[in-house]
Tab-separated table of C-alpha atoms and ligand atoms in Angstrom:
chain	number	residue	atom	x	y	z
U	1	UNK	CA	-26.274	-11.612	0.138
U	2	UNK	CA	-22.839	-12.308	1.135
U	3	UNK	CA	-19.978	-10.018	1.404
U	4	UNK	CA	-18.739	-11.348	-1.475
U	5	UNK	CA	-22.003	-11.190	-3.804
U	6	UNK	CA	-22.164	-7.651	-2.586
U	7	UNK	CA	-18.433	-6.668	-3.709
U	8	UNK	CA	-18.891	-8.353	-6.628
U	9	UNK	CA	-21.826	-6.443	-7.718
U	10	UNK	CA	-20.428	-3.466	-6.664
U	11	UNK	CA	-17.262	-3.980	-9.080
U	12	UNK	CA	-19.448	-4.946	-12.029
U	13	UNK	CA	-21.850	-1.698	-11.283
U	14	UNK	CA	-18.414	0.630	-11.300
U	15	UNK	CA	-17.631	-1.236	-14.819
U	16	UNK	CA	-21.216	-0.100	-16.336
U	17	UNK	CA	-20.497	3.066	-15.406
U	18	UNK	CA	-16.933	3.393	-16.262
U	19	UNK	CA	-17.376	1.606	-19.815
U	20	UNK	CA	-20.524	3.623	-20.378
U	21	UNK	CA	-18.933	6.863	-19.277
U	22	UNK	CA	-16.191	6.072	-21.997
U	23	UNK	CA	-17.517	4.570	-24.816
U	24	UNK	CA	-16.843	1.450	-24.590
U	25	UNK	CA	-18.791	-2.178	-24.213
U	26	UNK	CA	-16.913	-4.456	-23.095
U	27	UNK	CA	-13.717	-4.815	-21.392
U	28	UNK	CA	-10.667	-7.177	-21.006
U	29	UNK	CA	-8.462	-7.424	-17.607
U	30	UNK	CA	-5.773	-9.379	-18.319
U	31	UNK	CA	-3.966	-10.952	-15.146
U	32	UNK	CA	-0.382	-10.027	-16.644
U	33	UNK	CA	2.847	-12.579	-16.729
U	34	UNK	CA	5.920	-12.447	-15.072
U	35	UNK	CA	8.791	-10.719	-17.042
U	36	UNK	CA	12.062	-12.347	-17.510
U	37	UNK	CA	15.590	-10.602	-16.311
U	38	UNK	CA	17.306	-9.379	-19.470
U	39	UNK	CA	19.140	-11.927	-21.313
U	40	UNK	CA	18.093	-14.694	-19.008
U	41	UNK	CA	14.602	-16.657	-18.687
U	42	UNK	CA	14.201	-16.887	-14.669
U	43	UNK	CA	10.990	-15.171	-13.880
U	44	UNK	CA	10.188	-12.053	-11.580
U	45	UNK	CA	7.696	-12.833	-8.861
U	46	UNK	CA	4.451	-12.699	-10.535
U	47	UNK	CA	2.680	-9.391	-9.221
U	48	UNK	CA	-1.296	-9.183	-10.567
U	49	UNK	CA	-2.647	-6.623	-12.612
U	50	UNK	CA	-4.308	-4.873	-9.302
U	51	UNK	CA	-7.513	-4.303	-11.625
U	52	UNK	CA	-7.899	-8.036	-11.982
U	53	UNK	CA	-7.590	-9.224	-8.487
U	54	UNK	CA	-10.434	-6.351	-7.814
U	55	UNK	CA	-13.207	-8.864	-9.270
U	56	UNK	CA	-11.420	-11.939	-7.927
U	57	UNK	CA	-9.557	-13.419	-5.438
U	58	UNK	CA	-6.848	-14.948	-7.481
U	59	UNK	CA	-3.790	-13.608	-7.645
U	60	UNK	CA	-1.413	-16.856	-8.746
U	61	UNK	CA	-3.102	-17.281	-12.259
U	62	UNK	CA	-0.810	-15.478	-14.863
U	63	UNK	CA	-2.025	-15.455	-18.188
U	64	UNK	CA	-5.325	-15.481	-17.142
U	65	UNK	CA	-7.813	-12.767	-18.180
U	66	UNK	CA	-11.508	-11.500	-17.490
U	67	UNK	CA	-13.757	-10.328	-20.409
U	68	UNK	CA	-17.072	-8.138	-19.133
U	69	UNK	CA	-19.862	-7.190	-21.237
U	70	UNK	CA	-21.694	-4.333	-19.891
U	71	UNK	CA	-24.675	-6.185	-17.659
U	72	UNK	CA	-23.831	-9.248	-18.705
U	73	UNK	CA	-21.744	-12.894	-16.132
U	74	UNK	CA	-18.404	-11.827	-16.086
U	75	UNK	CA	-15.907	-14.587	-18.345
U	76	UNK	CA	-12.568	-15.773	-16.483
U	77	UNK	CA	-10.307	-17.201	-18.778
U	78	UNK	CA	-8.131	-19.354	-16.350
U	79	UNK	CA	-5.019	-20.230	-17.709
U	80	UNK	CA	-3.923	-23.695	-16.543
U	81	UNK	CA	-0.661	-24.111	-18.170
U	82	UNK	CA	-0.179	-28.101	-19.777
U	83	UNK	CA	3.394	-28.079	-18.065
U	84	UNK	CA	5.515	-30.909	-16.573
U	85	UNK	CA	8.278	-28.405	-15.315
U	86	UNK	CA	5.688	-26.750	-12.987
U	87	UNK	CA	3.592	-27.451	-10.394
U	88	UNK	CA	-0.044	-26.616	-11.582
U	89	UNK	CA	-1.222	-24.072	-9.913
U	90	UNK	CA	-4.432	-25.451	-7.546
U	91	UNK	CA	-7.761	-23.101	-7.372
U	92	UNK	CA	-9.784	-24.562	-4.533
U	93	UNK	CA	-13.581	-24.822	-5.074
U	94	UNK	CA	-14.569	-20.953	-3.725
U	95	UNK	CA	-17.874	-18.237	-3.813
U	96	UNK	CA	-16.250	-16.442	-6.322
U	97	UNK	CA	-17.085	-19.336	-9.163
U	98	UNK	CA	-20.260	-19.150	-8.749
U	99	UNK	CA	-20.214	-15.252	-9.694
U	100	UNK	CA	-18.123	-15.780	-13.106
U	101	UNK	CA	-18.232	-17.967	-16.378
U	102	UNK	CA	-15.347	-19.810	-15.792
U	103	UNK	CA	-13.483	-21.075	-18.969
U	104	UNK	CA	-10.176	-22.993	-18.357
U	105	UNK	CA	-7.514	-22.584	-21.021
U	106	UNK	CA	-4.072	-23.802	-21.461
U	107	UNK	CA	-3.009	-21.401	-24.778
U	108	UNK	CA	-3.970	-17.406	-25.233
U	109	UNK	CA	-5.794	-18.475	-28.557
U	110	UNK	CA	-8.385	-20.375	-27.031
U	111	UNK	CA	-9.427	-17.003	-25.406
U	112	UNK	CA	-8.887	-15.274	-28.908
U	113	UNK	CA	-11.012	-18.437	-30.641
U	114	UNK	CA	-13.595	-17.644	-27.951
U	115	UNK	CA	-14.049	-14.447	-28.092
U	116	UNK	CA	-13.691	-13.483	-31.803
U	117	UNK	CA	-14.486	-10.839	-33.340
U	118	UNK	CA	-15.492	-9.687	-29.341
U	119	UNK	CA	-12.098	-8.395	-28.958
U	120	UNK	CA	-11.547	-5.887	-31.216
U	121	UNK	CA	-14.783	-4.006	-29.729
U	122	UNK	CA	-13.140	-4.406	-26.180
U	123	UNK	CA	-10.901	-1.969	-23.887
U	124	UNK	CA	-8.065	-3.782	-22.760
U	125	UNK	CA	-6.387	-3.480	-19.282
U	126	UNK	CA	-2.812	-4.972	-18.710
U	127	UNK	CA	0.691	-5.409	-19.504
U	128	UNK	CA	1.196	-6.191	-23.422
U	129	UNK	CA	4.587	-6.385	-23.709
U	130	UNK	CA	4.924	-10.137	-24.631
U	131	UNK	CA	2.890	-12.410	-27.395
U	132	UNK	CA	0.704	-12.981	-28.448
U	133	UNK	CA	-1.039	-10.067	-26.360
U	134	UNK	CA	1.083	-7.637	-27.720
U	135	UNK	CA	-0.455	-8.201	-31.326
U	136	UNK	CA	-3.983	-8.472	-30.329
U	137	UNK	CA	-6.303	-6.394	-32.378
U	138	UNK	CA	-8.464	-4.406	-29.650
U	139	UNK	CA	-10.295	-1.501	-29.319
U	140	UNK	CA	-7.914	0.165	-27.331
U	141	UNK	CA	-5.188	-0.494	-24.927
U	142	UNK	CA	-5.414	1.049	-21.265
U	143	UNK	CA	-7.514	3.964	-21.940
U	144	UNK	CA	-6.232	6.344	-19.336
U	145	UNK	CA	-10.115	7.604	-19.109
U	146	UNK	CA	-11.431	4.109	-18.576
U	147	UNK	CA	-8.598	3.906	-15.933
U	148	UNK	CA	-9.291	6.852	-14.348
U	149	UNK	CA	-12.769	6.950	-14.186
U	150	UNK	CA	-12.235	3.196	-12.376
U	151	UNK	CA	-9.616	4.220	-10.271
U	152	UNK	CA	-11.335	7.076	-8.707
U	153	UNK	CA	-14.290	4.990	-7.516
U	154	UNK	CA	-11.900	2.489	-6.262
U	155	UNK	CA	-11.210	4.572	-3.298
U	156	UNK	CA	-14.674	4.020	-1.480
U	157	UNK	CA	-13.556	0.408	-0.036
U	158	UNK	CA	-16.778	-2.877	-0.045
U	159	UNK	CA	-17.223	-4.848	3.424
U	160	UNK	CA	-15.045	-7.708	1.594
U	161	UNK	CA	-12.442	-5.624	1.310
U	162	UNK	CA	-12.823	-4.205	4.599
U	163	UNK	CA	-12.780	-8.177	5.346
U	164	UNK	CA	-10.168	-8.854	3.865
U	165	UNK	CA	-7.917	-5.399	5.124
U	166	UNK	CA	-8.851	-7.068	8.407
U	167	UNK	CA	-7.347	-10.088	7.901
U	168	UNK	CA	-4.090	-8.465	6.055
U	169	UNK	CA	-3.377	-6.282	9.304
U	170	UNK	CA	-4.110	-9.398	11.413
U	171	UNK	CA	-1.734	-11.480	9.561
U	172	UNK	CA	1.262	-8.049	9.647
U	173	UNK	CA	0.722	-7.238	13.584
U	174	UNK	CA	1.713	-10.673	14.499
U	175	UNK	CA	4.648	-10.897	12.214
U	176	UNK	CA	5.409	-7.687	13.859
U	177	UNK	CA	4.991	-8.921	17.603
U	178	UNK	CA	7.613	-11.678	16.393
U	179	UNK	CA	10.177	-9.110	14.942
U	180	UNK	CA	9.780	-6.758	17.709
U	181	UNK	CA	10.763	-9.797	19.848
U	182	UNK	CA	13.912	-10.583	17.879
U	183	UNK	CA	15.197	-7.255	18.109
U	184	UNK	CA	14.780	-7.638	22.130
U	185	UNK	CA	16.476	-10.863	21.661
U	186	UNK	CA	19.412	-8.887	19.869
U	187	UNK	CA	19.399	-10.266	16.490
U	188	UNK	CA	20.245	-8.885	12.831
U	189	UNK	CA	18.559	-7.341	10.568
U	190	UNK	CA	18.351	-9.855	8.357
U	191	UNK	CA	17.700	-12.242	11.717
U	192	UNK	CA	14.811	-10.182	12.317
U	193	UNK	CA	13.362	-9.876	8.919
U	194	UNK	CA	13.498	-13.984	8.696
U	195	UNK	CA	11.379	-13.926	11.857
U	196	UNK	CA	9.016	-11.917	10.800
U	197	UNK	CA	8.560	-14.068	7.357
U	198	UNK	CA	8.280	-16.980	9.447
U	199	UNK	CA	5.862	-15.899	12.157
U	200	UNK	CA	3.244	-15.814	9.097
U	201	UNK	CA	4.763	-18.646	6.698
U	202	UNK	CA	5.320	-15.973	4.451
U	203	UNK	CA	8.111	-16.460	1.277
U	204	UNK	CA	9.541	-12.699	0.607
U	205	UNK	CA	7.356	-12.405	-2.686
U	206	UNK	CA	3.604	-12.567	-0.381
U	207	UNK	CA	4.762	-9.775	1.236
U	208	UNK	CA	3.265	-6.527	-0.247
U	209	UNK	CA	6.467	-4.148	-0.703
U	210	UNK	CA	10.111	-5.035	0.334
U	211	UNK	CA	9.985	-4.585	4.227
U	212	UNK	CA	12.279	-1.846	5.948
U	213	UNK	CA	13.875	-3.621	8.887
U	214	UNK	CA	16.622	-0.667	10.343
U	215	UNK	CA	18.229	-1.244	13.597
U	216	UNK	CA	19.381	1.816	14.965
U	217	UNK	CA	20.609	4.907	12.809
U	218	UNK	CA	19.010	3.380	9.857
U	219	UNK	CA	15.645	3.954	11.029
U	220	UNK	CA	16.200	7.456	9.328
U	221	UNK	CA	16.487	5.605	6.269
U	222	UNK	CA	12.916	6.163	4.580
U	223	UNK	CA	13.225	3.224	2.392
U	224	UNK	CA	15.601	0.976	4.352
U	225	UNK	CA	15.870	-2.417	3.035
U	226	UNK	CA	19.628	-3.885	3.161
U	227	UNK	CA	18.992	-5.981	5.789
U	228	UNK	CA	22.396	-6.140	7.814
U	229	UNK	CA	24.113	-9.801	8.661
U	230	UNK	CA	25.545	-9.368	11.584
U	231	UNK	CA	23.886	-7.596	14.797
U	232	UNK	CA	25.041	-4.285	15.755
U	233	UNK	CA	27.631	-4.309	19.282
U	234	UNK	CA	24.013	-2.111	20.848
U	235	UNK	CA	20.836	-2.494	19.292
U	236	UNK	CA	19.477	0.882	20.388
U	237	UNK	CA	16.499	1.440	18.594
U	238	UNK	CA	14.081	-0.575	15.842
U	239	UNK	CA	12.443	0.784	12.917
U	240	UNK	CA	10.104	-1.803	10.886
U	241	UNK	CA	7.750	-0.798	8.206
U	242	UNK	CA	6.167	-4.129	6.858
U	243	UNK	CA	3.298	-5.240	5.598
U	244	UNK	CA	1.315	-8.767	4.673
U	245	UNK	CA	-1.256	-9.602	2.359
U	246	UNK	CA	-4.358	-11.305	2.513
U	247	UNK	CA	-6.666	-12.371	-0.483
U	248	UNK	CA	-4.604	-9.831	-2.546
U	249	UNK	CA	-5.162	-6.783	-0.277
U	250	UNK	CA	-2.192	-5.290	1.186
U	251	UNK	CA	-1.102	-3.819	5.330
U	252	UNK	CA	1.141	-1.323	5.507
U	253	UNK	CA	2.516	-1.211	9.262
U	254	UNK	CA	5.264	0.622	11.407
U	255	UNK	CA	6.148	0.392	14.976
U	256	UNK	CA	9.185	2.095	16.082
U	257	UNK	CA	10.880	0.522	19.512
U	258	UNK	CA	12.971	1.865	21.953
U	259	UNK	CA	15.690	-0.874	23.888
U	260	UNK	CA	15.538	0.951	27.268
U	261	UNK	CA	13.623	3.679	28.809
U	262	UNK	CA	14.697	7.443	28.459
U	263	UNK	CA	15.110	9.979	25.851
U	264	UNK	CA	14.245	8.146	22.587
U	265	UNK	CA	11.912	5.797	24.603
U	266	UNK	CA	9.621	9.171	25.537
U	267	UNK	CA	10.107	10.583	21.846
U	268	UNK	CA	8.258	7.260	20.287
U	269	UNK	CA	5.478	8.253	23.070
U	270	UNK	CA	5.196	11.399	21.970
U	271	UNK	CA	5.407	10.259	18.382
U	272	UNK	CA	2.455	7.873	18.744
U	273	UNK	CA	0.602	10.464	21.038
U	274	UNK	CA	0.593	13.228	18.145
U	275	UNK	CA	-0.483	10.083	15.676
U	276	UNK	CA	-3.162	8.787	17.678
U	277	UNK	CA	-4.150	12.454	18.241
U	278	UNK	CA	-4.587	13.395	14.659
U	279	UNK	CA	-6.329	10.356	14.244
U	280	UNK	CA	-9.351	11.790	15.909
U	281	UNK	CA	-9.463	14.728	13.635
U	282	UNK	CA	-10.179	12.201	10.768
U	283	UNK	CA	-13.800	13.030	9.915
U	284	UNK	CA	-16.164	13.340	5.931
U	285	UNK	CA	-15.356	16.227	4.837
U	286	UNK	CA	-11.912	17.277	5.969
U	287	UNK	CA	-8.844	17.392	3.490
U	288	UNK	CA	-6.348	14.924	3.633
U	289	UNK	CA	-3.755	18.025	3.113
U	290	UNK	CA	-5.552	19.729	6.420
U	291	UNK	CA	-4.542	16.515	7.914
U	292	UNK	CA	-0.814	16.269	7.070
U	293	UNK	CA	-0.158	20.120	7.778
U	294	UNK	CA	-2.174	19.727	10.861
U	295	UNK	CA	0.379	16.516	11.655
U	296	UNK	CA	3.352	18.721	10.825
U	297	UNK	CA	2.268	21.036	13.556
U	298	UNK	CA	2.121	18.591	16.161
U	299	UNK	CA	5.290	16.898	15.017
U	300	UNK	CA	7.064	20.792	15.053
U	301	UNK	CA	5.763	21.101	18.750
U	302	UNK	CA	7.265	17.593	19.362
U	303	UNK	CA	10.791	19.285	18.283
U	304	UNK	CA	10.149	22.177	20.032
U	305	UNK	CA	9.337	20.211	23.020
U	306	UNK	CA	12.506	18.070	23.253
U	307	UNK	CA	14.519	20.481	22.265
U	308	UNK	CA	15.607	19.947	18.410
U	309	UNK	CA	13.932	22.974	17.200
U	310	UNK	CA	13.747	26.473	19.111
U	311	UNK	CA	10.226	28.313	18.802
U	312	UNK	CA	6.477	27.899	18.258
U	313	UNK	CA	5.176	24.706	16.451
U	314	UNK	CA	3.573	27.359	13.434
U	315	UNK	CA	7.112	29.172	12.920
U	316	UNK	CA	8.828	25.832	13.037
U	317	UNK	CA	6.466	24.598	10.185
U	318	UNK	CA	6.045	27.862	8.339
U	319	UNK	CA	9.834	27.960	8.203
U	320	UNK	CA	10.002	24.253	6.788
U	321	UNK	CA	12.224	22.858	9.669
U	322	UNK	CA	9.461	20.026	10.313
U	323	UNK	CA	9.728	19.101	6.600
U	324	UNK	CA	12.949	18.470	7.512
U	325	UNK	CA	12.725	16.101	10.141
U	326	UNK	CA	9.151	14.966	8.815
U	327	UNK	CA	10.164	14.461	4.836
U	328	UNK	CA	7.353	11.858	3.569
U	329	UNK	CA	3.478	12.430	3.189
U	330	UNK	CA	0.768	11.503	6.030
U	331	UNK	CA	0.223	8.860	3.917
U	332	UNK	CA	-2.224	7.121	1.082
U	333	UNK	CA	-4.896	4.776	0.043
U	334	UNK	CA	-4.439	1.125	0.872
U	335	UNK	CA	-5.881	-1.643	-0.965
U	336	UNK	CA	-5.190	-3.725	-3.643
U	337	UNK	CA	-2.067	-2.098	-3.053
U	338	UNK	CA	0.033	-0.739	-0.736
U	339	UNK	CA	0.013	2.783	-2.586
U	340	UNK	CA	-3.811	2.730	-3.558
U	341	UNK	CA	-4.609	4.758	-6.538
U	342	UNK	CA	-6.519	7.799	-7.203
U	343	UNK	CA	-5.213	9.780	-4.347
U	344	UNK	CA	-5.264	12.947	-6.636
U	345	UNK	CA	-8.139	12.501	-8.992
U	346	UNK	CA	-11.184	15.341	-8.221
U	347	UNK	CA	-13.632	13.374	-9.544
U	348	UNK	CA	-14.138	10.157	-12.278
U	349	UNK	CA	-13.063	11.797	-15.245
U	350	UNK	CA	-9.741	12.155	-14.607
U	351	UNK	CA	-9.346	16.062	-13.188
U	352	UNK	CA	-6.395	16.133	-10.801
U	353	UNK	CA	-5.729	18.177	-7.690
U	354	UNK	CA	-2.464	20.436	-8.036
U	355	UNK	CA	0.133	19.358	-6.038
U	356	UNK	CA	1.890	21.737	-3.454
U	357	UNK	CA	5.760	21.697	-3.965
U	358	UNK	CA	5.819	22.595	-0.273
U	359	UNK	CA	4.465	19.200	0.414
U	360	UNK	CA	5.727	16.814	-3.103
U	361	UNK	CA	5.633	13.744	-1.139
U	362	UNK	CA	1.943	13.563	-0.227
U	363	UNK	CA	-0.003	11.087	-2.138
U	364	UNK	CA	-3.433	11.715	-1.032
U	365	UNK	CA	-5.277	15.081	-1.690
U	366	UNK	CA	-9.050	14.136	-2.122
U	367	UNK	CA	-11.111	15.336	1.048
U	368	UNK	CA	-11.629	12.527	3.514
U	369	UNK	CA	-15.220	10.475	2.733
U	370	UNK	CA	-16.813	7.176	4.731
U	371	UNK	CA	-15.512	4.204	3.174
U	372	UNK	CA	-12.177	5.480	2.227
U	373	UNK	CA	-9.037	3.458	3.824
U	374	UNK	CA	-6.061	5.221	4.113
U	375	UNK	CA	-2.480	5.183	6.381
U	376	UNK	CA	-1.815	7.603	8.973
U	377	UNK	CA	2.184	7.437	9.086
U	378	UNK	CA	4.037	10.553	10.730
U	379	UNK	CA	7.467	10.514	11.229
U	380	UNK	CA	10.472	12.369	12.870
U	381	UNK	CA	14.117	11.319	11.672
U	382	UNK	CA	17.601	12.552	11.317
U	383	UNK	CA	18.109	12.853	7.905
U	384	UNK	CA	22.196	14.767	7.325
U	385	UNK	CA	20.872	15.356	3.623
U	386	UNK	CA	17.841	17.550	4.545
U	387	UNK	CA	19.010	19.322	7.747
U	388	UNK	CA	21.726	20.710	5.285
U	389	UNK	CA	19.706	23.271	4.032
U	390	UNK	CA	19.410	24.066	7.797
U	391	UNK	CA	22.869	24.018	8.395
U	392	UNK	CA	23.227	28.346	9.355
U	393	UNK	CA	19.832	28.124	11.172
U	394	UNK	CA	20.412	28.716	14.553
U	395	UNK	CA	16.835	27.704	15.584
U	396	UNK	CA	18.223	23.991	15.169
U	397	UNK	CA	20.334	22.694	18.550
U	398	UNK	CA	22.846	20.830	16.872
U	399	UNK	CA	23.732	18.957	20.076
U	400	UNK	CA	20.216	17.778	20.770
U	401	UNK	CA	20.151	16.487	17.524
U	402	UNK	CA	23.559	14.895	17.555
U	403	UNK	CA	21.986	12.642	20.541
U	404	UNK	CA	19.114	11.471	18.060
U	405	UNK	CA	21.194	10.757	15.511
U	406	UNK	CA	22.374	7.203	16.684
U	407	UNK	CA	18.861	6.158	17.149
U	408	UNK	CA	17.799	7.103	13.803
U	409	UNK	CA	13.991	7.951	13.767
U	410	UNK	CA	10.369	7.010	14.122
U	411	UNK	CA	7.632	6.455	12.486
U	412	UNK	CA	4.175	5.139	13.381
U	413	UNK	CA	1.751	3.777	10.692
U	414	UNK	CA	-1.383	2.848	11.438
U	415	UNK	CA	-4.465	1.760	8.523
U	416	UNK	CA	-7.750	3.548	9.299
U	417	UNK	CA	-11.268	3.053	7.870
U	418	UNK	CA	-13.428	6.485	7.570
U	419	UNK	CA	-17.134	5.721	9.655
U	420	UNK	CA	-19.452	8.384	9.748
U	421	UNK	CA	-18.931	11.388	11.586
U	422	UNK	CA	-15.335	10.241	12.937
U	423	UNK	CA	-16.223	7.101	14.402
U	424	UNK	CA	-13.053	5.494	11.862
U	425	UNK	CA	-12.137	1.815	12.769
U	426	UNK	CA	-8.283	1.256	13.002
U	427	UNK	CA	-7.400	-1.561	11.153
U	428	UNK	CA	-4.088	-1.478	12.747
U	429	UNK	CA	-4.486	-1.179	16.394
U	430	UNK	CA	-7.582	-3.621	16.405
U	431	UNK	CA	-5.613	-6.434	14.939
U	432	UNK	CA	-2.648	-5.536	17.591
U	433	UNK	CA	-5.456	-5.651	20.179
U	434	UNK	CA	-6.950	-9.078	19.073
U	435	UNK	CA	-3.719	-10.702	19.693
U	436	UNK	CA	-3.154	-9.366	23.156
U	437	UNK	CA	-6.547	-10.322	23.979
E	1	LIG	N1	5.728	1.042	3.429
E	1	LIG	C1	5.618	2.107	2.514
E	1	LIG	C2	4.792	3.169	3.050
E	1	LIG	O1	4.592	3.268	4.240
E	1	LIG	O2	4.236	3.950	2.334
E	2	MN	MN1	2.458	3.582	4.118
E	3	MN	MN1	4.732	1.664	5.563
């Protein structure tokens, strides 16, 4: 069976289980459509219902919609639009048609016509806001339970998404070889972010979240994305978060670069050390949270070591100065999309871990299991805002941090697939290590 066959089946088994676990006996996944900007008809990029793309590889086919019957060929209603304005959009032959019925439409009431009285017993999953969805007459309309009881399963990753993950990080560490080289060659943001679009004939839409691209003190920007025009007199230090996309799945990667050797050079060492260190604690059976906390204290000893922070790594944490420097979670489920769901769902019907306000940023509380994939992204920045509350503390050396400051931060993000008994694959430092082979 191919990889394919096998995640296909898988998909279809989670939907018996899900639809039988919530009453329901059939199901529609509608693709979505692109929303219009308010008072104005130009499209937003057209971003597919995530639950959709999970039986198929198409992700360019608004409109169109799947309709499952419990143990029964999956439907895919293909919309084909009868447009001159457009180009039609071209599905090349592929495995996937062999899996589904495949009816091609070019109006939502041939799918109504079709289906009949069908739809009124069936769950639906998607956006609604436009017509003629909006008016359908269903059984009911995202059922969180339904949802829930999918999303949690969702977390436990097939070989063809594994395949496909592969290719994704592939496709982001070379774009990232080409940025990193554009920084070296002194360019601007924006410079940079062009280069790394181009290095994978990427448009700005394929690429799985907006990418931060921060040259020097905005690299303690968490969610940088202004993209400056004009290069800085020094580019000290790079910061890129970016990701690609492959067959709808999604990489999630940051490197963090240092111009010349020396103090912030050694501190993205030590940053990648404590990274690649927790890595190996990654095992079945830990908790995510053990791993973030457990990250904090090696990030606190980093502060202690060069001199931020005064004192032990545990009264450094305990006292919440890594939080400070250290702001975001350890990271979360990668997939379908960048933030995977389910990170806080106990089991399929919908329970949820608490959340610890100590910690409001972490997305990802379920203990670790074989199969999950999930980012590993610590970080250590200045960020004025959050060293505030600080701001009487004389454990913090003001000076020491002062000479951070310009450079902004790092962060190192790597994807990881849980093995058996720790032996994880890194998607992220494989693909790097293809390309300099
Ligand atoms: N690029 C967003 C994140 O790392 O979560
Ligand atoms: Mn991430
Ligand atoms: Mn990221």
């Amino acid at each position: 069976m191919s990889s394919y066959a096998a995640h296909i089946a898988t998909v279809q088994a989670r939907f018996d289980a899900a639809l039988a676990a919530t009453n329901f006996d059939s199901v529609l996944v509608y693709a979505g459509q692109p929303r219009v900007a308010f008072l104005d008809d130009n499209p937003a990029p057209f971003k597919v219902n995530p639950l959709f793309k999970y039986w198929l590889p198409v992700t360019a086919s608004p409109k169109s919609a799947i309709f499952y019957e419990r143990g029964q060929k999956p439907v895919l209603f293909l919309f084909q639009a009868r447009d001159f304005w457009h180009a039609p959009v071209t599905i090349e032959p592929a495995e996937w048609q062999e899996h589904v019925e495949l009816v091609v439409i070019d109006d939502l009431s041939k799918l109504t016509a079709q289906l009949g009285s069908k739809l009124q017993d069936a769950a639906f999953i998607g956006e609604d806001f436009a017509e003629p969805v909006a008016s359908w007459n269903l059984k009911a309309r995202n059922p969180q339970d339904l949802i829930d009881h999918l999303h949690f399963h969702r977390a436990l990753k097939t070989e063809w998404e594994l395949e496909n993950l592969r290719v994704a990080n592939e496709r982001a560490a070379y774009a990232h070889l080409a940025a990193r080289d554009a920084f070296l060659a002194g360019k601007s943001e924006l410079e940079i972010h062009h280069a790394y679009l181009a290095a994978i004939h990427f448009r700005e839409s394929e690429l799985p979240y907006n990418s931060i691209v921060g040259l020097n003190e905005h690299g303690a920007i968490l969610h940088y994305d202004v993209y400056e025009t004009q290069a800085p007199a020094e580019s000290r230090s790079f910061l890129i978060d970016a990701g690609a996309t492959y067959r709808g799945y999604c990489a999630d990667i940051t490197r963090t670069y240092a111009r010349n050797e020396g103090f912030f050079a050694d501190l993205v060492t030590a940053v990648d050390d404590a990274q690649q260190t927790l890595l190996k604690e990654i095992k079945p059976g830990v908790d995510y949270y053990q791993l973030h906390v457990s990250q904090h204290l090696k990030i606190a000893q980093i502060l202690s070591d060069f001199g931020f922070v005064e004192g032990s790594a545990e009264s450094i944490y305990e006292q919440g100065f890594s939080s400070a420097f250290f702001p975001h979670g350890l990271g979360h489920f990668i997939g379908l999309q960048v933030h995977d769901v389910g990170g806080f769902l106990r089991n399929d019907r919908g329970d949820t871990y608490d959340r610890d306000p100590r910690h409001p940023f972490l997305r990802l509380l379920r203990p670790v299991e074989e199969g999950q994939v999930f980012t590993i992204e610590p970080g250590l920045y200045v960020v004025d805002q959050l060293l505030e509350a600080h701001a009487d503390a004389k454990e913090l050396n003001w000076e020491r941090i002062a000479e951070l400051r310009p450079y902004g931060g790092v962060r190192i993000e790597d994807s990881i697939v849980v093995g058996a008994d720790g032996n994880n694959e890194n998607l992220t430092r494989d693909a790097f290590a293809k390309l300099q082979a």
